[in-house]
Amino acid sequence: MSLDPDFAILLRASADRLFFLLEKFASARVLVIGDLTLDEFLTGQVERVSREAPVLILRHETTKQVPGGGANAIYNFAQLGAKVLAVGLLGKDEQGKALRSLLEAAGINTDGVFVDSSRPTVTKTRISGHSRQSVTQQIVRLDRKSDDLPDLDLQVQISQYIKEQINSVDAVVCSDYGDGTLTQPVISAALSASRTIVDAQKHLERYRGGTLFTPNLPEAELAVGYAITDEATLTQAGQDLLALTQAQHILITRGEQGMSMFNREASAFHIPAFNRTKVFDVTGAGDTVVAALTLGLTVGASAWEAAVLGNLAASIVVRQFGTTTTTPEEMRVALQRLLEES
C-alpha cells in the first residue's frame, strides 16, 4: 500500500532500529493478568431441516479450541517470543483443563492460573455450518460464564502472586474483558509495577496511574462520554483520557484510520494503518497490538517505535479469519515488504 510520504521517510530512517528491536523480543519477561476464555469452533455440514423444530441438523466435522479473551493476549506474547507468566481463573471443568493445556503447550507459565470451582471457565462456542459447495457460516454462539465475582480469598491469592512476581518481570499487562478476574485488589497489585499496560473495555478510571492505556475508538468514546468525529475531538479525547487515567501514554486504535498516541508532555503522533485492503477479521487484533507494543517498550523502544511495531503486528493478523497471532519472523517479513512498497 502507499504510505504518507512523510511517514514513509520516518519509517525508512527507523528500519534498522525496528529490525533490531524485533530481535530482542525473546529477552522480555511479562506477567499478563486476564479474563481467560476458551474459544471453541464447531463446524458441520447441513443434512436437512429437523422434523422436531424449524432448525438445521448438522453432521459434525471439526472442533477447534483456541485461547480467547485474556488468554489470547497471553498467547500473543508467547508467540512473539516472550517469557510469559499467566495470571487468571479457570473453572473446575473440561474447558478449563483444555485451556490450561493450550497455554502450557505454548511454553507459558500457568502457576498464577487459579481454579475457581464456583464458576465455569468462560467459554464461547461458535457453531457454524455449510451445505455442499457453499461457504461456512456461523449459525449460533453459546456462551458459558458467570456474572458473580470470584470469592475474596481467590482475589487475595491472585494479588499475592502478582506481588511476589512483580520484581521479576519487565511489564505487567491487564487484559480486562469484564469477566471478573480484575477486581480491585488485583488491579492494585498490578499498578504497583513500574510498567503497567492496561487493555480494558470500560471503567478505565479503575486503573488510574497505569503506564499506558490502549482503548479502541468505541472504548475511548465510552470513557470520555462523547463521539470522536474529527481531529479536534480526537485531540480532546486524548487529553481527557490522560486526565482521567493519569497515564503516561494513551494509544487510541482507530481501525482503518490507524493509531493515535498521546502523552503527558502534550504531544501526539499518528500512525497510518499498514493494511486497509486485505482486512478479513479484526477479532483479537487489539490483543496483538498490546503484545507487540508492550514487548517493544520492554526492550527499549520509544513510544513511536513501539506503536509502529504494534501496528505492524495488527496488519498481519487481520488478514486471517478468527483469533490468530503472529511471530517476530512474520513481522520482519511484513516490515521488509512495507519498506519496499513505500
Short mmCIF file of C-alpha atoms in Angstrom, two decimals:
data_model
loop_
_atom_site.label_atom_id
_atom_site.label_comp_id
_atom_site.label_asym_id
_atom_site.label_seq_id
_atom_site.Cartn_x
_atom_site.Cartn_y
_atom_site.Cartn_z
CA MET A 1 0.00 0.00 0.00
CA SER A 2 1.04 3.62 -0.39
CA LEU A 3 2.02 5.39 2.83
CA ASP A 4 2.01 9.10 3.54
CA PRO A 5 5.36 10.35 2.14
CA ASP A 6 6.44 11.99 5.41
CA PHE A 7 5.65 8.86 7.40
CA ALA A 8 7.41 6.69 4.82
CA ILE A 9 10.58 8.74 5.29
CA LEU A 10 10.41 8.24 9.07
CA LEU A 11 9.79 4.52 8.64
CA ARG A 12 12.78 4.04 6.33
CA ALA A 13 15.01 6.03 8.68
CA SER A 14 13.91 3.79 11.59
CA ALA A 15 14.05 0.47 9.73
CA ASP A 16 17.33 -0.81 11.18
CA ARG A 17 16.22 0.09 14.67
CA LEU A 18 12.87 -1.69 14.24
CA PHE A 19 14.53 -4.87 12.95
CA PHE A 20 16.89 -4.72 15.95
CA LEU A 21 14.00 -4.40 18.42
CA LEU A 22 12.24 -7.41 16.89
CA GLU A 23 15.37 -9.49 17.52
CA LYS A 24 15.20 -8.59 21.22
CA PHE A 25 11.59 -9.69 21.84
CA ALA A 26 12.78 -13.05 23.16
CA SER A 27 14.60 -11.37 26.06
CA ALA A 28 11.39 -9.89 27.52
CA ARG A 29 9.59 -11.32 30.55
CA VAL A 30 5.99 -10.24 31.15
CA LEU A 31 3.16 -11.02 33.56
CA VAL A 32 -0.29 -10.92 31.97
CA ILE A 33 -3.48 -10.83 34.06
CA GLY A 34 -6.54 -11.63 32.02
CA ASP A 35 -10.09 -12.87 31.80
CA LEU A 36 -9.20 -16.29 30.44
CA THR A 37 -11.55 -17.57 27.75
CA LEU A 38 -11.71 -20.72 25.66
CA ASP A 39 -12.87 -20.11 22.10
CA GLU A 40 -14.47 -23.19 20.53
CA PHE A 41 -15.33 -23.54 16.85
CA LEU A 42 -17.65 -26.40 15.87
CA THR A 43 -18.38 -26.92 12.18
CA GLY A 44 -20.63 -29.32 10.30
CA GLN A 45 -22.42 -29.95 7.04
CA VAL A 46 -26.14 -29.28 6.83
CA GLU A 47 -28.03 -32.52 6.26
CA ARG A 48 -31.66 -31.43 6.47
CA VAL A 49 -34.21 -29.43 8.45
CA SER A 50 -35.25 -31.15 11.66
CA ARG A 51 -38.76 -32.65 11.95
CA GLU A 52 -38.72 -31.69 15.66
CA ALA A 53 -38.34 -27.95 15.11
CA PRO A 54 -37.56 -25.50 12.27
CA VAL A 55 -33.79 -25.84 12.77
CA LEU A 56 -30.92 -27.24 10.75
CA ILE A 57 -29.38 -30.60 11.51
CA LEU A 58 -25.59 -30.57 11.10
CA ARG A 59 -23.31 -33.56 10.76
CA HIS A 60 -20.28 -32.69 12.89
CA GLU A 61 -16.99 -32.32 11.02
CA THR A 62 -14.45 -30.46 13.16
CA THR A 63 -13.94 -28.95 16.62
CA LYS A 64 -11.20 -26.41 17.19
CA GLN A 65 -10.24 -24.88 20.54
CA VAL A 66 -8.01 -21.79 20.86
CA PRO A 67 -7.19 -19.29 23.64
CA GLY A 68 -9.59 -16.35 23.64
CA GLY A 69 -10.16 -13.15 25.60
CA GLY A 70 -7.33 -12.52 28.05
CA ALA A 71 -5.89 -15.93 27.17
CA ASN A 72 -5.45 -14.72 23.60
CA ALA A 73 -3.47 -11.75 24.90
CA ILE A 74 -1.25 -14.16 26.84
CA TYR A 75 -0.86 -16.43 23.82
CA ASN A 76 0.16 -13.46 21.64
CA PHE A 77 3.05 -12.65 23.96
CA ALA A 78 4.27 -16.25 23.84
CA GLN A 79 4.06 -16.44 20.04
CA LEU A 80 6.12 -13.26 19.84
CA GLY A 81 8.85 -15.00 21.81
CA ALA A 82 8.47 -13.51 25.28
CA LYS A 83 8.66 -15.43 28.55
CA VAL A 84 5.11 -15.20 29.90
CA LEU A 85 3.60 -15.62 33.36
CA ALA A 86 -0.16 -16.10 33.00
CA VAL A 87 -2.49 -14.94 35.77
CA GLY A 88 -6.21 -15.61 35.87
CA LEU A 89 -9.01 -18.01 36.75
CA LEU A 90 -10.35 -21.22 35.26
CA GLY A 91 -13.34 -23.29 36.26
CA LYS A 92 -13.08 -26.83 37.55
CA ASP A 93 -14.25 -28.26 34.22
CA GLU A 94 -13.08 -29.81 30.97
CA GLN A 95 -12.89 -26.41 29.29
CA GLY A 96 -10.50 -25.20 31.99
CA LYS A 97 -8.28 -28.25 31.54
CA ALA A 98 -8.26 -27.74 27.78
CA LEU A 99 -7.32 -24.06 28.05
CA ARG A 100 -4.55 -24.70 30.57
CA SER A 101 -3.13 -27.37 28.25
CA LEU A 102 -3.16 -24.96 25.31
CA LEU A 103 -1.24 -22.34 27.31
CA GLU A 104 1.29 -24.80 28.71
CA ALA A 105 1.89 -26.30 25.26
CA ALA A 106 2.99 -22.81 24.17
CA GLY A 107 5.57 -22.68 26.99
CA ILE A 108 3.52 -20.33 29.17
CA ASN A 109 3.94 -20.45 32.95
CA THR A 110 0.49 -21.12 34.47
CA ASP A 111 1.46 -21.10 38.16
CA GLY A 112 -0.64 -17.94 38.52
CA VAL A 113 -3.75 -19.51 36.98
CA PHE A 114 -6.07 -20.50 39.83
CA VAL A 115 -9.12 -22.77 39.82
CA ASP A 116 -12.48 -21.26 40.80
CA SER A 117 -14.75 -24.23 41.49
CA SER A 118 -17.81 -21.99 41.88
CA ARG A 119 -17.66 -20.51 38.37
CA PRO A 120 -17.28 -22.10 34.92
CA THR A 121 -14.38 -21.41 32.59
CA VAL A 122 -15.54 -18.63 30.28
CA THR A 123 -16.21 -20.45 27.01
CA LYS A 124 -17.56 -19.13 23.71
CA THR A 125 -18.71 -21.91 21.41
CA ARG A 126 -19.39 -20.89 17.82
CA ILE A 127 -21.40 -23.38 15.78
CA SER A 128 -21.05 -22.99 12.02
CA GLY A 129 -22.49 -24.93 9.11
CA HIS A 130 -22.33 -25.25 5.35
CA SER A 131 -24.06 -27.11 2.59
CA ARG A 132 -22.16 -28.79 -0.23
CA GLN A 133 -20.03 -26.31 -2.20
CA SER A 134 -21.05 -23.37 -0.02
CA VAL A 135 -19.23 -21.05 2.36
CA THR A 136 -19.21 -21.98 6.06
CA GLN A 137 -21.26 -19.50 8.12
CA GLN A 138 -21.74 -19.07 11.84
CA ILE A 139 -25.23 -20.08 12.95
CA VAL A 140 -25.22 -19.52 16.71
CA ARG A 141 -22.84 -18.83 19.60
CA LEU A 142 -23.21 -20.43 23.01
CA ASP A 143 -21.51 -18.65 25.97
CA ARG A 144 -20.67 -20.22 29.31
CA LYS A 145 -19.85 -17.70 32.05
CA SER A 146 -20.88 -16.39 35.45
CA ASP A 147 -21.76 -12.84 36.44
CA ASP A 148 -20.60 -13.46 40.01
CA LEU A 149 -17.25 -12.15 41.19
CA PRO A 150 -14.66 -14.66 42.43
CA ASP A 151 -14.53 -15.27 46.17
CA LEU A 152 -12.42 -12.81 48.15
CA ASP A 153 -9.86 -15.49 49.05
CA LEU A 154 -9.19 -16.08 45.34
CA GLN A 155 -8.83 -12.34 44.76
CA VAL A 156 -6.25 -12.25 47.56
CA GLN A 157 -4.38 -15.27 46.16
CA ILE A 158 -4.13 -13.65 42.74
CA SER A 159 -2.98 -10.30 44.12
CA GLN A 160 -0.41 -12.01 46.35
CA TYR A 161 1.01 -13.97 43.41
CA ILE A 162 1.34 -10.74 41.40
CA LYS A 163 3.20 -9.03 44.24
CA GLU A 164 5.58 -11.99 44.56
CA GLN A 165 6.45 -11.93 40.85
CA ILE A 166 6.37 -8.23 40.11
CA ASN A 167 10.09 -7.59 40.51
CA SER A 168 11.00 -10.46 38.18
CA VAL A 169 9.16 -9.13 35.10
CA ASP A 170 9.66 -6.23 32.70
CA ALA A 171 5.97 -5.34 32.48
CA VAL A 172 2.55 -6.20 33.85
CA VAL A 173 -0.38 -6.28 31.42
CA CYS A 174 -4.06 -6.12 32.40
CA SER A 175 -6.35 -7.69 29.78
CA ASP A 176 -9.81 -6.84 31.11
CA TYR A 177 -12.76 -8.31 29.19
CA GLY A 178 -15.19 -7.63 32.03
CA ASP A 179 -15.48 -11.23 33.27
CA GLY A 180 -14.50 -10.56 36.88
CA THR A 181 -10.83 -11.53 37.21
CA LEU A 182 -9.57 -7.98 37.55
CA THR A 183 -11.12 -6.95 40.86
CA GLN A 184 -9.80 -4.00 42.86
CA PRO A 185 -7.26 -6.00 44.95
CA VAL A 186 -5.87 -7.49 41.74
CA ILE A 187 -5.74 -4.11 40.00
CA SER A 188 -3.97 -2.53 42.98
CA ALA A 189 -1.31 -5.23 42.86
CA ALA A 190 -0.87 -4.75 39.11
CA LEU A 191 -0.47 -0.99 39.48
CA SER A 192 2.43 -1.45 41.89
CA ALA A 193 4.61 -2.48 38.92
CA SER A 194 6.99 0.00 37.36
CA ARG A 195 5.34 -0.53 33.96
CA THR A 196 1.64 -1.45 33.77
CA ILE A 197 -0.13 -1.68 30.42
CA VAL A 198 -3.94 -1.53 30.52
CA ASP A 199 -6.23 -3.01 27.87
CA ALA A 200 -9.73 -2.62 29.33
CA GLN A 201 -13.05 -2.28 27.55
CA LYS A 202 -14.59 0.05 30.14
CA HIS A 203 -14.14 1.66 33.58
CA LEU A 204 -10.64 2.89 32.74
CA GLU A 205 -10.65 5.02 35.91
CA ARG A 206 -10.22 1.81 37.95
CA TYR A 207 -6.68 1.63 36.56
CA ARG A 208 -5.75 5.21 37.39
CA GLY A 209 -1.96 5.51 37.44
CA GLY A 210 -1.25 2.83 34.82
CA THR A 211 1.61 3.50 32.41
CA LEU A 212 -0.16 3.13 29.08
CA PHE A 213 -3.78 2.52 28.03
CA THR A 214 -4.83 1.10 24.66
CA PRO A 215 -8.57 1.76 24.07
CA ASN A 216 -10.04 1.35 20.62
CA LEU A 217 -12.24 4.13 19.26
CA PRO A 218 -15.59 2.94 20.74
CA GLU A 219 -13.93 2.30 24.12
CA ALA A 220 -12.37 5.77 24.08
CA GLU A 221 -15.74 7.34 23.25
CA LEU A 222 -17.38 5.42 26.09
CA ALA A 223 -14.73 6.63 28.54
CA VAL A 224 -14.90 10.32 27.59
CA GLY A 225 -18.66 10.41 27.01
CA TYR A 226 -18.76 11.94 23.54
CA ALA A 227 -18.28 10.96 19.90
CA ILE A 228 -14.86 11.25 18.30
CA THR A 229 -15.63 12.53 14.82
CA ASP A 230 -12.69 14.67 13.71
CA GLU A 231 -9.16 15.74 14.60
CA ALA A 232 -10.37 18.25 17.18
CA THR A 233 -12.49 15.74 19.13
CA LEU A 234 -9.73 13.13 18.80
CA THR A 235 -7.19 15.51 20.34
CA GLN A 236 -9.62 16.47 23.10
CA ALA A 237 -10.32 12.82 23.84
CA GLY A 238 -6.62 12.07 24.11
CA GLN A 239 -6.16 14.85 26.65
CA ASP A 240 -9.31 13.89 28.58
CA LEU A 241 -8.19 10.26 28.77
CA LEU A 242 -4.77 11.31 30.08
CA ALA A 243 -6.51 13.33 32.79
CA LEU A 244 -8.93 10.51 33.60
CA THR A 245 -6.26 7.80 33.87
CA GLN A 246 -3.19 9.81 34.92
CA ALA A 247 -1.31 7.61 32.43
CA GLN A 248 1.97 8.47 30.73
CA HIS A 249 0.56 7.46 27.34
CA ILE A 250 -2.80 6.84 25.69
CA LEU A 251 -2.91 4.89 22.43
CA ILE A 252 -6.25 5.04 20.62
CA THR A 253 -6.54 2.38 17.93
CA ARG A 254 -8.77 3.58 15.10
CA GLY A 255 -9.10 0.70 12.64
CA GLU A 256 -8.51 1.74 9.05
CA GLN A 257 -7.52 5.21 10.27
CA GLY A 258 -4.51 3.82 12.12
CA MET A 259 -3.47 4.77 15.65
CA SER A 260 -3.03 7.94 17.65
CA MET A 261 -0.69 8.26 20.65
CA PHE A 262 -0.97 11.00 23.27
CA ASN A 263 1.38 11.64 26.18
CA ARG A 264 1.65 13.84 29.22
CA GLU A 265 4.04 16.26 27.51
CA ALA A 266 1.04 17.41 25.43
CA SER A 267 2.50 15.94 22.24
CA ALA A 268 0.79 13.47 19.94
CA PHE A 269 1.55 11.45 16.84
CA HIS A 270 -0.47 9.46 14.37
CA ILE A 271 0.44 6.22 12.61
CA PRO A 272 -1.47 5.24 9.46
CA ALA A 273 -2.94 1.77 9.02
CA PHE A 274 -0.48 -0.53 7.28
CA ASN A 275 -3.20 -2.75 5.82
CA ARG A 276 -6.54 -1.34 4.69
CA THR A 277 -7.49 -3.51 1.73
CA LYS A 278 -6.86 -7.08 2.95
CA VAL A 279 -8.79 -6.99 6.21
CA PHE A 280 -10.77 -10.20 6.74
CA ASP A 281 -11.29 -10.35 10.51
CA VAL A 282 -10.30 -7.92 13.31
CA THR A 283 -11.08 -10.47 16.07
CA GLY A 284 -8.27 -10.38 18.64
CA ALA A 285 -6.26 -7.75 16.77
CA GLY A 286 -6.27 -5.49 19.84
CA ASP A 287 -4.54 -8.23 21.86
CA THR A 288 -1.87 -8.46 19.16
CA VAL A 289 -1.31 -4.70 19.24
CA VAL A 290 -0.88 -4.75 23.02
CA ALA A 291 1.58 -7.65 22.90
CA ALA A 292 3.87 -6.19 20.23
CA LEU A 293 3.64 -2.68 21.70
CA THR A 294 4.48 -3.87 25.21
CA LEU A 295 7.39 -6.01 24.07
CA GLY A 296 8.74 -3.06 22.13
CA LEU A 297 8.67 -0.89 25.26
CA THR A 298 10.30 -3.58 27.42
CA VAL A 299 13.26 -3.93 25.04
CA GLY A 300 13.91 -0.19 24.83
CA ALA A 301 11.68 1.14 22.06
CA SER A 302 10.43 4.70 22.11
CA ALA A 303 6.67 5.19 22.25
CA TRP A 304 6.63 5.83 18.48
CA GLU A 305 8.70 2.73 17.69
CA ALA A 306 6.55 0.57 19.98
CA ALA A 307 3.34 1.84 18.36
CA VAL A 308 4.74 1.12 14.89
CA LEU A 309 5.52 -2.46 15.97
CA GLY A 310 2.02 -2.86 17.39
CA ASN A 311 0.50 -1.52 14.19
CA LEU A 312 2.69 -3.83 12.10
CA ALA A 313 1.62 -6.90 14.09
CA ALA A 314 -2.07 -6.00 13.75
CA SER A 315 -1.71 -5.58 9.97
CA ILE A 316 -0.75 -9.28 9.80
CA VAL A 317 -3.45 -10.88 11.98
CA VAL A 318 -6.37 -9.01 10.40
CA ARG A 319 -5.61 -10.84 7.15
CA GLN A 320 -6.74 -14.11 8.74
CA PHE A 321 -10.09 -15.36 9.97
CA GLY A 322 -10.70 -15.99 13.66
CA THR A 323 -8.49 -15.39 16.70
CA THR A 324 -4.90 -15.55 15.44
CA THR A 325 -1.39 -14.48 16.41
CA THR A 326 1.84 -13.57 14.66
CA THR A 327 5.59 -14.08 15.18
CA PRO A 328 8.71 -11.91 15.00
CA GLU A 329 9.68 -13.62 11.74
CA GLU A 330 6.34 -12.75 10.15
CA MET A 331 6.74 -9.20 11.42
CA ARG A 332 10.22 -8.95 9.87
CA VAL A 333 8.85 -10.11 6.52
CA ALA A 334 5.91 -7.69 6.74
CA LEU A 335 8.20 -4.80 7.65
CA GLN A 336 10.51 -5.53 4.73
CA ARG A 337 7.54 -5.67 2.34
CA LEU A 338 6.18 -2.42 3.74
CA LEU A 339 9.52 -0.71 3.22
CA GLU A 340 9.71 -1.94 -0.36
CA GLU A 341 6.16 -0.83 -1.13
CA SER A 342 6.64 2.61 0.42
#
